[in-house]
Coordinates of C-alpha atoms in Angstrom, one line a residue:
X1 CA 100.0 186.5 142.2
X2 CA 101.9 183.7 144.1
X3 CA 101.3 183.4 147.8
X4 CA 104.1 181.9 150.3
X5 CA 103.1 179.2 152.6
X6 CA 103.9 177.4 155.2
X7 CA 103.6 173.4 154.7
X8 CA 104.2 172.4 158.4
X9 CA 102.1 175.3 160.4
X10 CA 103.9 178.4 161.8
X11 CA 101.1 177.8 165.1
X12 CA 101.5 174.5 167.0
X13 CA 97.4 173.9 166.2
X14 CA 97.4 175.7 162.5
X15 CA 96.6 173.7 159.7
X16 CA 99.1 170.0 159.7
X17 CA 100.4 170.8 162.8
X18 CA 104.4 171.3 163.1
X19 CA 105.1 167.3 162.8
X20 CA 107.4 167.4 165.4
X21 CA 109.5 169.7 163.5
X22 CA 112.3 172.3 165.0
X23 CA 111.8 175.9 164.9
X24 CA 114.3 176.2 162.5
X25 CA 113.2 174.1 159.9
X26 CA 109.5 175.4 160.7
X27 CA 110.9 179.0 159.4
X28 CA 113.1 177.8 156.3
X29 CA 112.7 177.4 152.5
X30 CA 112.2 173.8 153.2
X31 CA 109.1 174.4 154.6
X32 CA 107.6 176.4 152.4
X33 CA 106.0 176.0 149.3
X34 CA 104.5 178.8 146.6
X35 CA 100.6 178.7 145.6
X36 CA 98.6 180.9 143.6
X37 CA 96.0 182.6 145.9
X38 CA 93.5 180.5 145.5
X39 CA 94.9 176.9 146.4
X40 CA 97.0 179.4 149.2
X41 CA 93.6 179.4 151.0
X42 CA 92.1 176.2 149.8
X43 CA 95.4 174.1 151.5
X44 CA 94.8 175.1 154.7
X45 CA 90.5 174.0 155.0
X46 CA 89.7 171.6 157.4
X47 CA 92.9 172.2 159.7
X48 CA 94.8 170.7 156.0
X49 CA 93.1 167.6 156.4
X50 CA 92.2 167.7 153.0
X51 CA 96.2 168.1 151.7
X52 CA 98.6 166.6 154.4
X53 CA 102.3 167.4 154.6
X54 CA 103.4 164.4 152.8
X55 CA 101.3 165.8 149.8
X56 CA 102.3 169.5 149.5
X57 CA 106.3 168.3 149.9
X58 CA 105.3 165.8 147.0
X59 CA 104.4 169.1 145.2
X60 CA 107.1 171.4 146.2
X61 CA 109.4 168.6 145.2
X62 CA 107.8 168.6 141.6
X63 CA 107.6 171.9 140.6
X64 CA 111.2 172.0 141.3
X65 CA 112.5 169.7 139.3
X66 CA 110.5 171.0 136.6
X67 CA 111.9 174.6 137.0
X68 CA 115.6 172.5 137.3
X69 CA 114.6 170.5 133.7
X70 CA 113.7 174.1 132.3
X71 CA 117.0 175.5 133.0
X72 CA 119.3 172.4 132.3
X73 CA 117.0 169.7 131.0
X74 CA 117.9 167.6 134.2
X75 CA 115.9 164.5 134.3
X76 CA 113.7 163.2 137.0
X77 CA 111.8 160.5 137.8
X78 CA 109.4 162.7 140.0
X79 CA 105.4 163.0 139.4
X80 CA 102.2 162.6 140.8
X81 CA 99.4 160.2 139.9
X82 CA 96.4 162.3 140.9
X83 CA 93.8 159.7 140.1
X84 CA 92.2 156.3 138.8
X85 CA 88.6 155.6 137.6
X86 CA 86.6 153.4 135.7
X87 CA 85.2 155.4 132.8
X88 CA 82.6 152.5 131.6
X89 CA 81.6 148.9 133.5
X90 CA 78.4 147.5 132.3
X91 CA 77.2 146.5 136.5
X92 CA 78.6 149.6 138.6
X93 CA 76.6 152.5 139.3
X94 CA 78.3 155.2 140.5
X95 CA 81.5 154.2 138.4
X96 CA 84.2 153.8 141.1
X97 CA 86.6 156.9 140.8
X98 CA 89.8 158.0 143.6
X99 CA 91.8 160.9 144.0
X100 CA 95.1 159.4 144.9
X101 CA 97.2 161.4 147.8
X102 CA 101.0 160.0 148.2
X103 CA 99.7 157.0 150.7
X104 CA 96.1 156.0 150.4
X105 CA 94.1 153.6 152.0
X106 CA 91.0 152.6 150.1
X107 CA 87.7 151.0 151.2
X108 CA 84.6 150.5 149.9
X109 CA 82.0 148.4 150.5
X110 CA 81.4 144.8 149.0
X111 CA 80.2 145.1 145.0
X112 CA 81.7 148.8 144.7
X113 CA 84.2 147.6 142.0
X114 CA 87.3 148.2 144.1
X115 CA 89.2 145.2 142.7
X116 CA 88.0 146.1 139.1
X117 CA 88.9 150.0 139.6
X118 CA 92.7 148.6 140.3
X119 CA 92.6 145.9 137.8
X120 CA 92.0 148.5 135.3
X121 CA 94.5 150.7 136.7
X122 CA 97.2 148.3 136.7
X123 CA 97.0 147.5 133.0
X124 CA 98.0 150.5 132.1
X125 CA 101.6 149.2 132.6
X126 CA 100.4 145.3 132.8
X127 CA 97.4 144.4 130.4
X128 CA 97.5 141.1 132.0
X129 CA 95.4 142.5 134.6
X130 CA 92.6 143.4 132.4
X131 CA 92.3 139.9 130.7
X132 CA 89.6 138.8 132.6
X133 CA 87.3 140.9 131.3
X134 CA 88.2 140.0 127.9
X135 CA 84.9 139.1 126.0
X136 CA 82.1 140.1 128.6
X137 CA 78.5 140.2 127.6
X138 CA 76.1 142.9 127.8
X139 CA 72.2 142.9 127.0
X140 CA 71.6 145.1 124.0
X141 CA 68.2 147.2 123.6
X142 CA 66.9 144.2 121.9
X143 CA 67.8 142.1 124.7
X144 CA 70.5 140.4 122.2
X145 CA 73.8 139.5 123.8
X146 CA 77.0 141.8 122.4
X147 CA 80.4 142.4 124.0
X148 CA 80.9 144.5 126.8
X149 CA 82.9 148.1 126.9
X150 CA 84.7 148.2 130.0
X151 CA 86.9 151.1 130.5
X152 CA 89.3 153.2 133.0
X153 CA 92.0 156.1 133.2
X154 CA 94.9 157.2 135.2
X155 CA 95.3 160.7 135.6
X156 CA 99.0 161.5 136.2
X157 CA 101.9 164.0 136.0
X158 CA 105.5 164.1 135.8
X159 CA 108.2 167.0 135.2
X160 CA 107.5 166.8 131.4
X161 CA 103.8 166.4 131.6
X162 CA 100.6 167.9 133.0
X163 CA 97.6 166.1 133.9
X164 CA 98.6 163.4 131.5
X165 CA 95.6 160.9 130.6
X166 CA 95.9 157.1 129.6
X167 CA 92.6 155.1 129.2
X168 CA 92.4 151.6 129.1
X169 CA 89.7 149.6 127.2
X170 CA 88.7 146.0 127.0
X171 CA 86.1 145.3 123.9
X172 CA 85.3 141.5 123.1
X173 CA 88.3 140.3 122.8
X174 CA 90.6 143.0 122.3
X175 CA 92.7 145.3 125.2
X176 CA 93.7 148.9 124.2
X177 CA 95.7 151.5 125.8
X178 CA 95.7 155.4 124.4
X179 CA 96.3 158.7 125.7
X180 CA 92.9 160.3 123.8
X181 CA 94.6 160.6 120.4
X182 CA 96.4 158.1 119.7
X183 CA 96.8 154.0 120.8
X184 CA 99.8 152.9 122.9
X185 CA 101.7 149.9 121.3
X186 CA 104.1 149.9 124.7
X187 CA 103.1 151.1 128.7
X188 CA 104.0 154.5 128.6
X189 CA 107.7 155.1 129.7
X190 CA 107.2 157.7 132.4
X191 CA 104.8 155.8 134.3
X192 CA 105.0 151.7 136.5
X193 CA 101.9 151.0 138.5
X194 CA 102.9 147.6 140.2
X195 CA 99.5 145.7 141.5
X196 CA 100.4 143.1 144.2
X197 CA 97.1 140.9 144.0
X198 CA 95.8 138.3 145.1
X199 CA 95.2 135.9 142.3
X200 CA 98.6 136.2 141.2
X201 CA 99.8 135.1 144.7
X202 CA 98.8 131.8 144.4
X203 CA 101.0 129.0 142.8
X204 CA 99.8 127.3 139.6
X205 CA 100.5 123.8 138.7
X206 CA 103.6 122.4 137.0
X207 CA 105.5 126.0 138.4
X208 CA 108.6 125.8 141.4
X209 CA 109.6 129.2 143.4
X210 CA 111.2 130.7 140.3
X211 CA 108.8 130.5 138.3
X212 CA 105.5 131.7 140.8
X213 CA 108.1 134.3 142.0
X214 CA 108.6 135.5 138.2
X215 CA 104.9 135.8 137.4
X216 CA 104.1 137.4 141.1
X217 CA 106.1 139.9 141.1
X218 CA 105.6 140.7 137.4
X219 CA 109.8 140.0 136.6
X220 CA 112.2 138.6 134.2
X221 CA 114.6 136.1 135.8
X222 CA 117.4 138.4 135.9
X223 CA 115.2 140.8 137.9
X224 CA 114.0 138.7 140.4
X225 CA 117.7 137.7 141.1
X226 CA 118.4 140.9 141.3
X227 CA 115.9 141.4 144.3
X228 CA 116.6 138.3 146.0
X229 CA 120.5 139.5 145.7
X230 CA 118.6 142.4 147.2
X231 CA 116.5 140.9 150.0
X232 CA 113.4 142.0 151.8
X233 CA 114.0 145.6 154.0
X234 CA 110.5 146.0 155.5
X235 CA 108.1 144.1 156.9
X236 CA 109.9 140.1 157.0
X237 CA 113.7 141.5 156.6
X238 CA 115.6 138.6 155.7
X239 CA 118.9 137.3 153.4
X240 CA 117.0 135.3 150.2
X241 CA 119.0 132.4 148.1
X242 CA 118.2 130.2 145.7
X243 CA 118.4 126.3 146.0
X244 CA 117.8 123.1 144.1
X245 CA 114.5 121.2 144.8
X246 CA 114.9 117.7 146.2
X247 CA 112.2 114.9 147.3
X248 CA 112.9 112.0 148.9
X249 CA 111.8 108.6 147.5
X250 CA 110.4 106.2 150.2
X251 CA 110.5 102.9 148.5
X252 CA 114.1 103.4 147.5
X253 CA 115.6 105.3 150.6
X254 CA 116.9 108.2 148.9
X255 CA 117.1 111.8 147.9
X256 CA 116.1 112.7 144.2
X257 CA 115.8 116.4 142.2
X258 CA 112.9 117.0 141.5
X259 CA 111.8 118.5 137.3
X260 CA 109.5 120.2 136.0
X261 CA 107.6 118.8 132.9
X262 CA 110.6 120.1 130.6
X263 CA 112.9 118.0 132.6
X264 CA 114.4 121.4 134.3
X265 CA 115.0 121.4 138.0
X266 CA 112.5 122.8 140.5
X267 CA 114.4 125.3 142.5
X268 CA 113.3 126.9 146.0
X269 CA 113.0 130.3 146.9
X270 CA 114.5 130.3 150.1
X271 CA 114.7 132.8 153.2
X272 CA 116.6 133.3 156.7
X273 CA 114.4 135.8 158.4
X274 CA 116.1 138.4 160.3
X275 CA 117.0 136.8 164.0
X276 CA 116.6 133.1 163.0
X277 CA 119.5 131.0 162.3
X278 CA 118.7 128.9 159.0
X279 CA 116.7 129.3 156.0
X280 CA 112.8 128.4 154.9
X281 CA 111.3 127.4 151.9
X282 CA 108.6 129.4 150.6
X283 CA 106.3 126.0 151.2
X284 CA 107.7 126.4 154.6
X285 CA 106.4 129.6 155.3
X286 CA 102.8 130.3 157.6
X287 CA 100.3 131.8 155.1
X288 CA 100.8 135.3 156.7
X289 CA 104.7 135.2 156.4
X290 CA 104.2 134.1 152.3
X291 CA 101.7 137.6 152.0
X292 CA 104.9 139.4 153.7
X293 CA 107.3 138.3 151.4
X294 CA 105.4 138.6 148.2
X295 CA 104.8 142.4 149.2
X296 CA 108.2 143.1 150.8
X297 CA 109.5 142.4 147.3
X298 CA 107.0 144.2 145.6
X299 CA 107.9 146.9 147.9
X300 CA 111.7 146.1 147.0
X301 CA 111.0 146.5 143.0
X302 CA 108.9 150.1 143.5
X303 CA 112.1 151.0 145.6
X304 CA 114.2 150.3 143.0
X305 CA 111.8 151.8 139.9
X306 CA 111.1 154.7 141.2
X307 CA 114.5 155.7 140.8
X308 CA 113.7 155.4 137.2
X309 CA 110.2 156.9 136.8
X310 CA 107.2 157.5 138.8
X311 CA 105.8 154.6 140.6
X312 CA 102.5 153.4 142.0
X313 CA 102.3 150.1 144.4
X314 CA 98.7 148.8 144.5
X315 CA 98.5 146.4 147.1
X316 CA 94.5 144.3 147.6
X317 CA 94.1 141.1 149.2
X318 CA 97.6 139.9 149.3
X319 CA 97.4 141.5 153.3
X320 CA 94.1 140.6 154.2
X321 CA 95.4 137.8 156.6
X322 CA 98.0 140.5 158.0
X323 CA 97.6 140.6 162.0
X324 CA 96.8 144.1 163.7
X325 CA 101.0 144.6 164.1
X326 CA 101.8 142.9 160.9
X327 CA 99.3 145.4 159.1
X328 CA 100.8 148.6 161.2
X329 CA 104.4 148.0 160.2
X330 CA 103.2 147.7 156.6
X331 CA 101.9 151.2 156.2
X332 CA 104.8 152.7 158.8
X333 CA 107.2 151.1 156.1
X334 CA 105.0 152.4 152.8
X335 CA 104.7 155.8 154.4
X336 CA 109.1 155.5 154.1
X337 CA 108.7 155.0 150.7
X338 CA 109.0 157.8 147.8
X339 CA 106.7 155.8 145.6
X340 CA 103.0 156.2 146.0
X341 CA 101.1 153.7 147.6
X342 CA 97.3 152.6 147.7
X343 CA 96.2 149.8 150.0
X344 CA 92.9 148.2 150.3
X345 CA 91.9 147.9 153.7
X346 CA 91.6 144.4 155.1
X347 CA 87.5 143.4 156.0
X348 CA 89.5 142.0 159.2
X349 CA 91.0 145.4 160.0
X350 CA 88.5 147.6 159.2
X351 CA 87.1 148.2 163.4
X352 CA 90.8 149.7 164.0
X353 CA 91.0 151.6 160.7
X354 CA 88.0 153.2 160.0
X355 CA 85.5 155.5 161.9
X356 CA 82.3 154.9 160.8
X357 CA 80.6 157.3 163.3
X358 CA 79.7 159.8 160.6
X359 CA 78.1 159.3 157.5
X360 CA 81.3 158.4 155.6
X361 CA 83.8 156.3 157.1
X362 CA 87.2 158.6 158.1
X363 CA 90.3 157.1 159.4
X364 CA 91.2 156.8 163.1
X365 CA 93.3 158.8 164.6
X366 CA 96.0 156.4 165.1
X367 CA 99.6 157.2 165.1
X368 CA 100.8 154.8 162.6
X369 CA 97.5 156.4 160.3
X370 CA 98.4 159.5 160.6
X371 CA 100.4 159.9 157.2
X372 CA 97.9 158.4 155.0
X373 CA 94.6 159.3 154.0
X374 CA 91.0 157.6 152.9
X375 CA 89.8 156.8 149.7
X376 CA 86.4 155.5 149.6
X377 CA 84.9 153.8 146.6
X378 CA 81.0 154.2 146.2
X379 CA 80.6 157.1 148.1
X380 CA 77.1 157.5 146.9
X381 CA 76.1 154.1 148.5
X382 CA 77.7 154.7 151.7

């Protein structure tokens, strides 16, 4: 038998609190959600702690466009990823493994396999992101060297599918994606998880702004014109263009284009950030201000591809050198979003994050905190 319940509490100190809510909307539809009579009681443990506001409307909002594809076969992009693991890794012990909530912040400590548990993750869409671990060794029984298995899943749902499984696999040298049954040639359609990392934020030789842009962002050239048409929204809002590349020659007194190897033209990515008066070349840019535009862009793409299908923005060490404010507005703007996010917490910011006056670290209570919830990796070796 379903049970009706509240989302936001009917009790200013019931479970989630009333979120600033009016009375009105306290008492409506909108702020109620159906459960069967177990999860009716389960929601509401631990004051809700365990399943904020953010997630149940996440729900609500599901199962409705489920019941709306039933009765007209409406489509939506709508869904839940509920969680990523790593199924096999030949070093980790326990095997890293997160329940994902609709903005989580994830920690663990140094050696837990964070970085590998979203590596793995983000091939499901990308298997770029698993080539590093493309022909790794493992010790046999009879200490003889043979390749590694190192393997992961996503557990996700959308209106068409529940509790949907794709595993990826890296075996000597080859990278496989399946659902159980059967091997993916493509990323599956319903599903983009974007990883914003930090080896891909660094520029390789022989590449201009075009071309770093293209391969950190994970774009064709049309799309990244398309967001720089856009511009950044969030956290460095700014107008973006596009500009030829020139050096100036010394011995000769003049200006010159520069080219890339093909003979092409290096162009700039440039921006004028919102309140200044000209624009600044990426190269221009203070090491914290580059992190904030690679990831306002990022945030720009899941913006626009989550109108599309359901969307996952993993963001590591791209924000580690993110000041205490910088940081804030980052997750204030995430917790916006109607993508789901995961972000690593920063080693640097980890005294005003986390609480670590308990056994297990919890989250502060911090204002700009208060709409995302702890992931920790390892928990057995906290």
């Amino acid at each position: 038998m379903g049970v009706a319940c509240h989302i936001y509490s009917a009790s200013k100190n019931g479970p989630r609190g009333q979120g600033g809510k009016s009375e009105e909307f306290i008492s409506s539809e909108k702020n109620g959600i159906w459960c069967c009579q177990y999860h009716g009681a389960l929601i509401d443990k631990n004051k809700g702690g365990d399943y904020p506001a953010e997630v149940l409307f996440a729900w609500k909002e599901l199962a409705e466009a489920r019941v709306r594809k039933q009765m007209n076969d409406s489509p939506s992009p709508l869904g839940w990823v509920e969680s990523i693991e790593l199924t096999s890794f030949p070093i980790l012990s326990p095997l890293p493994k997160i329940n994902l909530y609709r903005n989580t912040l994830m920690w663990g400590k140094h050696g837990s396999g964070k970085t590998s548990l979203l590596e793995i993750a983000a091939s499901v869409t990308n298997s770029c992101f698993a080539e590093r671990f493309v022909n790794t060794k493992r010790l046999s029984e009879c200490g003889e060297s043979c390749p590694a298995t190192i393997s992961g899943k996503v557990v996700y749902s959308t209106v068409d599918n529940f509790d949907k499984e794709i595993f990826v696999e890296v075996k000597g040298p080859v990278i496989s994606r399946c659902d159980g049954s059967r091997t993916y040639l493509l990323p599956p359609g319903d599903l983009e998880i974007i990883y914003c990392s930090f080896s891909n934020a660094r520029k390789q030789e022989g590449e201009d702004d075009v071309d770093f842009f293209m391969r950190a962002l994970g774009v064709d050239r049309s799309a990244l014109y398309s967001l720089c048409d856009i511009g950044t929204k969030t956290i460095i809002p700014g107008d973006i263009r596009l500009s030829v590349s020139y050096a100036y020659d010394d011995e000769n007194d003049k200006e010159y284009i520069e080219r890339k190897s093909d003979g092409e033209p290096c162009y700039n990515i440039e921006i004028k950030v919102e309140g200044r008066e000209f624009y600044v070349t990426y190269n221009g840019l203070s090491g914290s201000e580059k992190g904030r535009l690679i990831i306002d862009l990022m945030i720009t793409k899941a913006r626009e591809i989550c109108k599309e299908r359901l969307t996952l923005l993993l963001i590591e060490e791209v924000s580690y050198n993110f000041d205490e404010s910088n940081f804030e507005r980052l997750l204030v703007s995430l917790s916006k979003e109607d993508f789901q996010s995961v972000v690593l917490v920063p080693p640097a910011r980890e005294n005003e994050i986390l609480d670590n006056s308990a056994e297990l670290p919890s989250l502060r209570d911090k204002e700009y905190l208060r709409k995302w919830s702890l992931a920790v990796v390892g928990k057995n070796d906290c």
